[in-house]
CSV table of C-alpha atoms in Angstrom, one decimal:
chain,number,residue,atom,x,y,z
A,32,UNK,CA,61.2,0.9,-168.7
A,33,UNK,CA,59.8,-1.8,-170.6
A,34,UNK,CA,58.5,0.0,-173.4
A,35,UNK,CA,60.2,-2.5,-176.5
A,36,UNK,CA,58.3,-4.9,-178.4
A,37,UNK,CA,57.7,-7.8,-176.0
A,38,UNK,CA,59.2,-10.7,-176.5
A,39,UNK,CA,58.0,-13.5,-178.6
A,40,UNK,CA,58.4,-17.4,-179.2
A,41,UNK,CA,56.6,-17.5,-182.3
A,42,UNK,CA,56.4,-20.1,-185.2
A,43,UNK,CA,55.9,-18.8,-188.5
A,44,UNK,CA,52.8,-18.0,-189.4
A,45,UNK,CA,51.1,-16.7,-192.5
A,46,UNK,CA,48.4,-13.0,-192.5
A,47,UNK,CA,44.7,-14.0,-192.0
A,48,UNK,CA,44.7,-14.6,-196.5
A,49,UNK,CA,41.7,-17.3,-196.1
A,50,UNK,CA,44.5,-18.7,-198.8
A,51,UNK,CA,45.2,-22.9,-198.8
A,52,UNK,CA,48.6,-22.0,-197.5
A,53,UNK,CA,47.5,-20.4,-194.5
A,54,UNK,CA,45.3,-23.5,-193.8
A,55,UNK,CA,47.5,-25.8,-194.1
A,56,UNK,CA,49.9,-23.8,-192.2
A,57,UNK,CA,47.8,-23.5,-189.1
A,58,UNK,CA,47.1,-27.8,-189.2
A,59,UNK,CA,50.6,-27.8,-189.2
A,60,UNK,CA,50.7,-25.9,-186.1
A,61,UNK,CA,48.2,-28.2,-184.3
A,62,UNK,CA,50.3,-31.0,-184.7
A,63,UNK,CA,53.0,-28.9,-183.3
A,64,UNK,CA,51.3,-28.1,-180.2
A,65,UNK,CA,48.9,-31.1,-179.1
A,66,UNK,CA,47.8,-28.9,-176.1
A,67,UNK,CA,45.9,-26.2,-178.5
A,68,UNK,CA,45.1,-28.6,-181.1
A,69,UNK,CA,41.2,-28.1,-181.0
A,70,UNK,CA,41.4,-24.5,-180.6
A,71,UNK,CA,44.1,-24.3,-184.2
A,72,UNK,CA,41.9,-27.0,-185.4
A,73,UNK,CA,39.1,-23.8,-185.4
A,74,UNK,CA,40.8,-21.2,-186.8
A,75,UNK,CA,41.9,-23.6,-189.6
A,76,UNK,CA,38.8,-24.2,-190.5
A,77,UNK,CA,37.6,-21.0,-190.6
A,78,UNK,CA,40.7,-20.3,-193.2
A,79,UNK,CA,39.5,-23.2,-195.0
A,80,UNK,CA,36.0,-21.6,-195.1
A,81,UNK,CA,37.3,-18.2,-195.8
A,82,UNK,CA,39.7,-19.8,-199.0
A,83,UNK,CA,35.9,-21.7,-200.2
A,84,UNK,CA,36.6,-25.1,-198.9
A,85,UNK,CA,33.5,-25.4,-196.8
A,86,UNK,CA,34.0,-29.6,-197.1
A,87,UNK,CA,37.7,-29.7,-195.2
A,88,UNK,CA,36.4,-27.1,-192.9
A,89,UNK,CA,33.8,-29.1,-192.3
A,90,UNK,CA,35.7,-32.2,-191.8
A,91,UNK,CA,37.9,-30.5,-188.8
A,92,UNK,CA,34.8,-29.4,-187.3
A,93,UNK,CA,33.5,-32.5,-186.9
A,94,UNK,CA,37.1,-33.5,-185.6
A,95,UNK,CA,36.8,-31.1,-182.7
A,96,UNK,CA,33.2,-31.0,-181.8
A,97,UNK,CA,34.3,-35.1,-181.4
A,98,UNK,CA,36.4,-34.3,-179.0
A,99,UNK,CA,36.1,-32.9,-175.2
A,100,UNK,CA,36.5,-29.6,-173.7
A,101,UNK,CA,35.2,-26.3,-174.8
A,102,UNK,CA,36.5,-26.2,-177.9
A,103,UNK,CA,33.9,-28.6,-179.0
A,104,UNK,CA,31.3,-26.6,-177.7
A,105,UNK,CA,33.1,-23.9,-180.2
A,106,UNK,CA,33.1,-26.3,-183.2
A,107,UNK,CA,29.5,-27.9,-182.9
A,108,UNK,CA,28.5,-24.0,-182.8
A,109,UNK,CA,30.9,-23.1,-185.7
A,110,UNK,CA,29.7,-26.3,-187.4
A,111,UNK,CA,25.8,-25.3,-187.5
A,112,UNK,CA,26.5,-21.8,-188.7
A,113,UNK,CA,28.9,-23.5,-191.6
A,114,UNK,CA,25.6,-26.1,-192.8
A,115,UNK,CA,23.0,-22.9,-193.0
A,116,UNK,CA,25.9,-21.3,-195.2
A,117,UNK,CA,26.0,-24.6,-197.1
A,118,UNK,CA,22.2,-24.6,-197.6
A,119,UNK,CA,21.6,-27.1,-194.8
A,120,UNK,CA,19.4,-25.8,-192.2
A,121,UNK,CA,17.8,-28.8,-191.3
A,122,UNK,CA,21.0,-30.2,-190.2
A,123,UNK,CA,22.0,-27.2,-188.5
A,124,UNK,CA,19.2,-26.9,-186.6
A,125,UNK,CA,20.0,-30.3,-185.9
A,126,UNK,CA,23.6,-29.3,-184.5
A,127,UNK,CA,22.1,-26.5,-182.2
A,128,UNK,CA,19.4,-28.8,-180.7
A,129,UNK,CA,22.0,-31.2,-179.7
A,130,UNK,CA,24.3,-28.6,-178.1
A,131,UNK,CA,21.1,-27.0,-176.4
A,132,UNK,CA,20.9,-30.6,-174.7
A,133,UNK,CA,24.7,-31.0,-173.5
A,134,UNK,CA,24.2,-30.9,-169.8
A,135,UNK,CA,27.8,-29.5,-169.6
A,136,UNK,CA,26.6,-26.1,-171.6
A,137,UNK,CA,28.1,-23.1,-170.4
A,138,UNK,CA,26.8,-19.9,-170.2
A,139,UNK,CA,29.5,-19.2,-172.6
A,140,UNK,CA,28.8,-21.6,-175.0
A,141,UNK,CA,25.5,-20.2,-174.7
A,142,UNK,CA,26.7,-16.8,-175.7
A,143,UNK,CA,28.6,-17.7,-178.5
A,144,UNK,CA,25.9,-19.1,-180.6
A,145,UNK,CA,23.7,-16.8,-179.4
A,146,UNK,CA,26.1,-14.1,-181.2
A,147,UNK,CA,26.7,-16.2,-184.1
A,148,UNK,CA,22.6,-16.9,-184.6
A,149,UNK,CA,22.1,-12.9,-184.0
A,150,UNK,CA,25.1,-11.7,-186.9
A,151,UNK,CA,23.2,-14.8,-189.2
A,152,UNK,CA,19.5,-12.2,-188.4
A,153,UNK,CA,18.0,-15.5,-186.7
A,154,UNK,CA,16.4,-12.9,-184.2
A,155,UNK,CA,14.2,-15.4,-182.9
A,156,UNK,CA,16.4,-18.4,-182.5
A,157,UNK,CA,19.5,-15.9,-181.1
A,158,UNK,CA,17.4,-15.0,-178.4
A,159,UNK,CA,16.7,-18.9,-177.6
A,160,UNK,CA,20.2,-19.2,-176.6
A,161,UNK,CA,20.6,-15.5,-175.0
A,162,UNK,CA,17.7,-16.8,-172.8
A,163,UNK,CA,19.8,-20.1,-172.1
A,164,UNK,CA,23.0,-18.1,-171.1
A,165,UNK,CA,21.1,-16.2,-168.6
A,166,UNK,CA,19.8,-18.8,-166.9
A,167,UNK,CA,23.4,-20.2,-166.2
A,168,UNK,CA,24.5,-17.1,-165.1
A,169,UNK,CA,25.5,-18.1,-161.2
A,170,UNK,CA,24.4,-15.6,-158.3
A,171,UNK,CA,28.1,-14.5,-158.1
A,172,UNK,CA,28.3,-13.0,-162.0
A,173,UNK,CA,24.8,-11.7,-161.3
A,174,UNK,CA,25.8,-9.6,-158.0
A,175,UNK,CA,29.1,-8.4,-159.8
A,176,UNK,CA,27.3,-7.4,-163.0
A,177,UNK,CA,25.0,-5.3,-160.8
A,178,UNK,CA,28.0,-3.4,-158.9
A,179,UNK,CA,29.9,-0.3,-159.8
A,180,UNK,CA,31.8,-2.2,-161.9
A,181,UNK,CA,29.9,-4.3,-164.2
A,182,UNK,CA,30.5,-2.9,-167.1
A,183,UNK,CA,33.9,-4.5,-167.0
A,184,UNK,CA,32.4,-8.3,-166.5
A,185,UNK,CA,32.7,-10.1,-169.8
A,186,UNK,CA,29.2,-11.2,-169.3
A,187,UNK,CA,28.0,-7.4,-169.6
A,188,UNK,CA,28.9,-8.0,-173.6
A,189,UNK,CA,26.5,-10.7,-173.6
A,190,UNK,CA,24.1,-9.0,-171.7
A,191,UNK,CA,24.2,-5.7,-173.9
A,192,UNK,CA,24.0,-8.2,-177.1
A,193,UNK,CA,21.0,-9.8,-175.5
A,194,UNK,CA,19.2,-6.2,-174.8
A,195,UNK,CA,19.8,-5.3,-178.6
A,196,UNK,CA,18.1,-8.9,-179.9
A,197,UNK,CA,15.5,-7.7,-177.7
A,198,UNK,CA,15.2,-3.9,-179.2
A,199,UNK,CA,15.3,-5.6,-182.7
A,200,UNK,CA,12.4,-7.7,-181.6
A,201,UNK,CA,10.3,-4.6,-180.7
A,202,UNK,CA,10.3,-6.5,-177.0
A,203,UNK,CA,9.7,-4.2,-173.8
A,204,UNK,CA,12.5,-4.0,-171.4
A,205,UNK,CA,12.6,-6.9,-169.0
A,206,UNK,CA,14.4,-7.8,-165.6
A,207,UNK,CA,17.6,-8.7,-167.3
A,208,UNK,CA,17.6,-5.3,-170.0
A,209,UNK,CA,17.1,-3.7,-166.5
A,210,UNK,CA,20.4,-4.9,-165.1
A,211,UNK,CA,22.9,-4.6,-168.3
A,212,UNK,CA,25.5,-2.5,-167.1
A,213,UNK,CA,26.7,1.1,-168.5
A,214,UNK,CA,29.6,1.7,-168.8
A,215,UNK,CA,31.5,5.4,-167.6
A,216,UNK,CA,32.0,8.3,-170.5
A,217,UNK,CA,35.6,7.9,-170.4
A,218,UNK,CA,36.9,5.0,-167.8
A,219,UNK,CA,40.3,4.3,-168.8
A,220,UNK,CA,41.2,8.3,-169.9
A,221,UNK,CA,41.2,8.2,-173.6
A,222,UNK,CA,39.4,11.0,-174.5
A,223,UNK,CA,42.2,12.9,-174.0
A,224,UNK,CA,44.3,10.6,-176.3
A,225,UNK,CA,42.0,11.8,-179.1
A,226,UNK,CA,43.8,15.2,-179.7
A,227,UNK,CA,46.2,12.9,-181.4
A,228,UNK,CA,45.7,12.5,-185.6
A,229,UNK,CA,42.7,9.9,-185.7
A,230,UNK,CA,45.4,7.8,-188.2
A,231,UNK,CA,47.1,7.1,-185.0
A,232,UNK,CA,46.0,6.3,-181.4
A,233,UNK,CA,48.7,6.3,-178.2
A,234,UNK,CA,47.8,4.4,-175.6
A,235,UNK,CA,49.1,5.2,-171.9
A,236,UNK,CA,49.0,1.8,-169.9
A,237,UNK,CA,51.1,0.2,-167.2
A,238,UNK,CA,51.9,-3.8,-167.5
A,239,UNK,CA,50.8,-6.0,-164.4
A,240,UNK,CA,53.8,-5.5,-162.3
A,241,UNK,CA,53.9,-1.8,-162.9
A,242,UNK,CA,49.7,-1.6,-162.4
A,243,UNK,CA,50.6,-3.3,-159.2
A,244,UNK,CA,52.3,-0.6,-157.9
A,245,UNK,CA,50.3,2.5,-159.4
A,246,UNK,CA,47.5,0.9,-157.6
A,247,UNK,CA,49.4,0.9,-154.3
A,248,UNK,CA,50.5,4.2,-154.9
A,249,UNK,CA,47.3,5.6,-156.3
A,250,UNK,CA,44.2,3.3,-155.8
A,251,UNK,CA,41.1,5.3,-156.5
A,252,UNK,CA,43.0,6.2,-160.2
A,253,UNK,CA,43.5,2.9,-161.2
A,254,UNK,CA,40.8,0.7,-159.3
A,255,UNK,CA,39.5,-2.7,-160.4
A,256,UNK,CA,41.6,-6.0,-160.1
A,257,UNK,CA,43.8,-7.0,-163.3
A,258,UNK,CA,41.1,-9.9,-164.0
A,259,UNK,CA,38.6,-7.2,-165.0
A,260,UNK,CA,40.9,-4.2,-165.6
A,261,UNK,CA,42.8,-5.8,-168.8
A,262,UNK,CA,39.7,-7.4,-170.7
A,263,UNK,CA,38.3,-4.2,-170.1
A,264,UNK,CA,40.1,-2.1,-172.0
A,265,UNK,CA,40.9,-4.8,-174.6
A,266,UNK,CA,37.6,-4.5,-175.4
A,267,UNK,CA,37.5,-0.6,-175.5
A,268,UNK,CA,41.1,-0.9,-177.7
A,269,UNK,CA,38.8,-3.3,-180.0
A,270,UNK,CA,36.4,-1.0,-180.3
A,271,UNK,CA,38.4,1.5,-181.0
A,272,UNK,CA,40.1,-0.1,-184.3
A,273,UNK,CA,36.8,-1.5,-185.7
A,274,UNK,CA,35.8,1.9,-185.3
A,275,UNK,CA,38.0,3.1,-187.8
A,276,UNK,CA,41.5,3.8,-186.1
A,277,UNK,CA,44.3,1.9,-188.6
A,278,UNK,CA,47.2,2.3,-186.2
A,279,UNK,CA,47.1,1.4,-182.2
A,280,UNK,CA,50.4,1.9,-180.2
A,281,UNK,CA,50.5,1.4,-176.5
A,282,UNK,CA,53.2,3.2,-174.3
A,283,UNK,CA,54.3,1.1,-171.3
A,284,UNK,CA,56.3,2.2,-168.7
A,285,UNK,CA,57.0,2.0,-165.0
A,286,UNK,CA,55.9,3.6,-162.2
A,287,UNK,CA,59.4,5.2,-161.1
A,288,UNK,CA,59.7,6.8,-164.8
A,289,UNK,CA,56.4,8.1,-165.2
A,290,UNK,CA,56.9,9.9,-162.1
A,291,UNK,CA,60.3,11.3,-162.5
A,292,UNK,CA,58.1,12.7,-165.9
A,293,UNK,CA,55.6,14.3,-164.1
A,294,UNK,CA,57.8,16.1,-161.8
A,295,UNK,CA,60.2,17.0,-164.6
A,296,UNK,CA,57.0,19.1,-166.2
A,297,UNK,CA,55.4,19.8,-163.0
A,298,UNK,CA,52.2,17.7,-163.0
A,299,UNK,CA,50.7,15.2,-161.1
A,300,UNK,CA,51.5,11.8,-161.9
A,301,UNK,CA,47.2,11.2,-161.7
A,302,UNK,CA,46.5,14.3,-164.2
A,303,UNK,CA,45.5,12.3,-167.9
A,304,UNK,CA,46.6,15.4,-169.5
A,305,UNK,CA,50.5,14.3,-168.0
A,306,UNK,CA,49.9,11.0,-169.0
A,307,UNK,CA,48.6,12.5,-172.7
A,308,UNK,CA,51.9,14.7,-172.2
A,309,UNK,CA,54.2,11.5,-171.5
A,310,UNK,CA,52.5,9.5,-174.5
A,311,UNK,CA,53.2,11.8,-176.6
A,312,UNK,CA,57.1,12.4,-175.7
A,313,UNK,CA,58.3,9.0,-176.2
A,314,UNK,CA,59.7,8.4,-179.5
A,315,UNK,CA,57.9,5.4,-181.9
A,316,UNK,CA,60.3,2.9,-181.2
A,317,UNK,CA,59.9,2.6,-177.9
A,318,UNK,CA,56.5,2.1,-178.4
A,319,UNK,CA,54.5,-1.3,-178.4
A,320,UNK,CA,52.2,-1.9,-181.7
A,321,UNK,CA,48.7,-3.8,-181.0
A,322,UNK,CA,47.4,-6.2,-181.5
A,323,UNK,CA,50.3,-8.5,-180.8
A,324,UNK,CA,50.7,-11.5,-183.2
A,325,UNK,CA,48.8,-14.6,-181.6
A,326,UNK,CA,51.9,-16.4,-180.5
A,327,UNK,CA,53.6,-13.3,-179.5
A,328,UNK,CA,54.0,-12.7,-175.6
A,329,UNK,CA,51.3,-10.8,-174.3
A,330,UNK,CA,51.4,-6.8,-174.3
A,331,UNK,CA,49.6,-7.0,-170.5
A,332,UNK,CA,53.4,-8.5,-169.3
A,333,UNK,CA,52.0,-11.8,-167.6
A,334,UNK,CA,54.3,-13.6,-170.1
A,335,UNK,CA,51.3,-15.7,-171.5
A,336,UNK,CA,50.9,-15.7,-174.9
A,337,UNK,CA,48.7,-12.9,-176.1
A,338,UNK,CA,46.2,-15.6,-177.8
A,339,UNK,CA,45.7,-17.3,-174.6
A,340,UNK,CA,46.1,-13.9,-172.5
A,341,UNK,CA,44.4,-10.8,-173.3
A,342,UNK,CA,44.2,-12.0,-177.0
A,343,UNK,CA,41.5,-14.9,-176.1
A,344,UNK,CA,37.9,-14.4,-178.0
């Protein structure tokens, strides 16, 4: 049963403090590992913004948006939300203008600042760039956002965040808001995981191997491939601690064990309430604690790690 901590191959790291240390602890890093030097690069300088050195944040913003890739997509975004905070809208506005020319835009990109523009109140301007990550969504994301399940795309976030600009706005529905998927009252089985304490949630989920195999076993209980399964419910286990739960543990276990269980009680291996039943039996320390730490492997078992796995933004 691989129900342990996973394993990790991390290099120390200091708590999200926005303290000097932890910046300069994260540069450190980048220089460690060239590879995911842009993307450090940005969470440094948010520490740096978070510990009131907007000017070295700004300096390593600069550095990345420089560069190529998407991270400087990421940083020229970051960059123009850091100059309004620092009384410089003109140049900000500046900043987005350019990225709103890049001919290598994203829809992604597109989202992003969309979302940053939208938390700033910049109703107007965030619904600019919503417009400009619809219009690069491909036919392909557009047929899959319209199917049974498209509420598990990652573009339905984007989508929903668009349709709210648009309530805020006081605009009518329109073709898109018509489209944004809804998701199902309970897809993954949780409500049932809510008779615990609300201090305390326990999550019943298989790894990828183990998914593999409940899905041959059992496909209409777990449909959906792992590409939209796993960000799926990340984003429902988000939820679920910005909502208010301090403590998130997942129980992983295989197929063969979980069934042995349900026969040992008498249930059916596809009742929730057995897989409440099962959650509930195994003992704390056999139990995985989320979120991982970013350099820890990931809790889905691909053996990625979690920050470049299930962990990405």
């Amino acid at each position: 049963m691989c129900a342990v901590a996973c394993a990790t191959d991390t290099v120390p790291r200091m708590t999200a403090s926005g303290t000097d240390q932890e910046a300069r602890a994260l540069e450190a890093e980048a220089k460690e590992y060239p590879e995911e030097r842009g993307e450090i690069l940005l969470e440094a300088a948010a520490a740096w913004k978070r510990a009131g050195r907007a000017d070295r944040a700004e300096q390593l913003l600069r550095e990345v948006a420089g560069g190529e890739g998407v991270d400087s997509f990421f940083a020229r975004a970051e960059l123009a939300d850091l100059l309004f905070d620092d009384g410089r809208p003109e140049a900000a506005a500046a900043e987005l203008d350019a990225l709103a020319r890049d001919p290598e835009l994203s829809a992604h990109n597109c989202a992003f600042t969309a979302e940053l523009l939208a938390e700033r109140g910049d109703l107007d301007e965030a619904l600019r760039w919503y417009d400009r990550f619809v219009a690069r969504l491909t036919p392909e994301q557009l047929d899959a956002l319209r199917g049974p399940n498209g509420w598990m795309q990652m573009e339905s976030i984007s989508l929903r965040g668009r349709q709210h600009v648009r309530e805020q706005l006081g605009l009518p529905p329109d073709a898109m808001d018509e489209i944004v998927p809804v998701a199902p009252a309970d897809p993954f089985g949780l409500r049932l995981l809510q008779r615990r304490p609300p201090r305390e949630l326990r999550i019943f989920t298989f790894q990828r191997a183990e998914r593999a195999e409940a899905r041959r076993r059992w496909p209409e209980e777990y449909p959906g491939p792992d590409e939209e399964f796993y960000p799926a419910i990340e984003r429902q286990w988000r939820e679920h601690a910005e909502s208010g739960v301090p403590t998130i543990r997942l129980v992983l276990t295989t197929v063969t064990e979980f069934v042995a269980f349900a026969e040992r009680v008498g249930g059916s291996p596809t009742d929730s309430a057995i897989k409440t039943n099962y959650a509930n039996s195994v003992p704390d320390d056999r139990t995985v604690p989320w979120p991982p730490e970013r350099n820890a492997r990931c809790w889905c078992g691909s053996g990625a790690k979690y920050k470049k796995c299930c962990g990405r933004p």
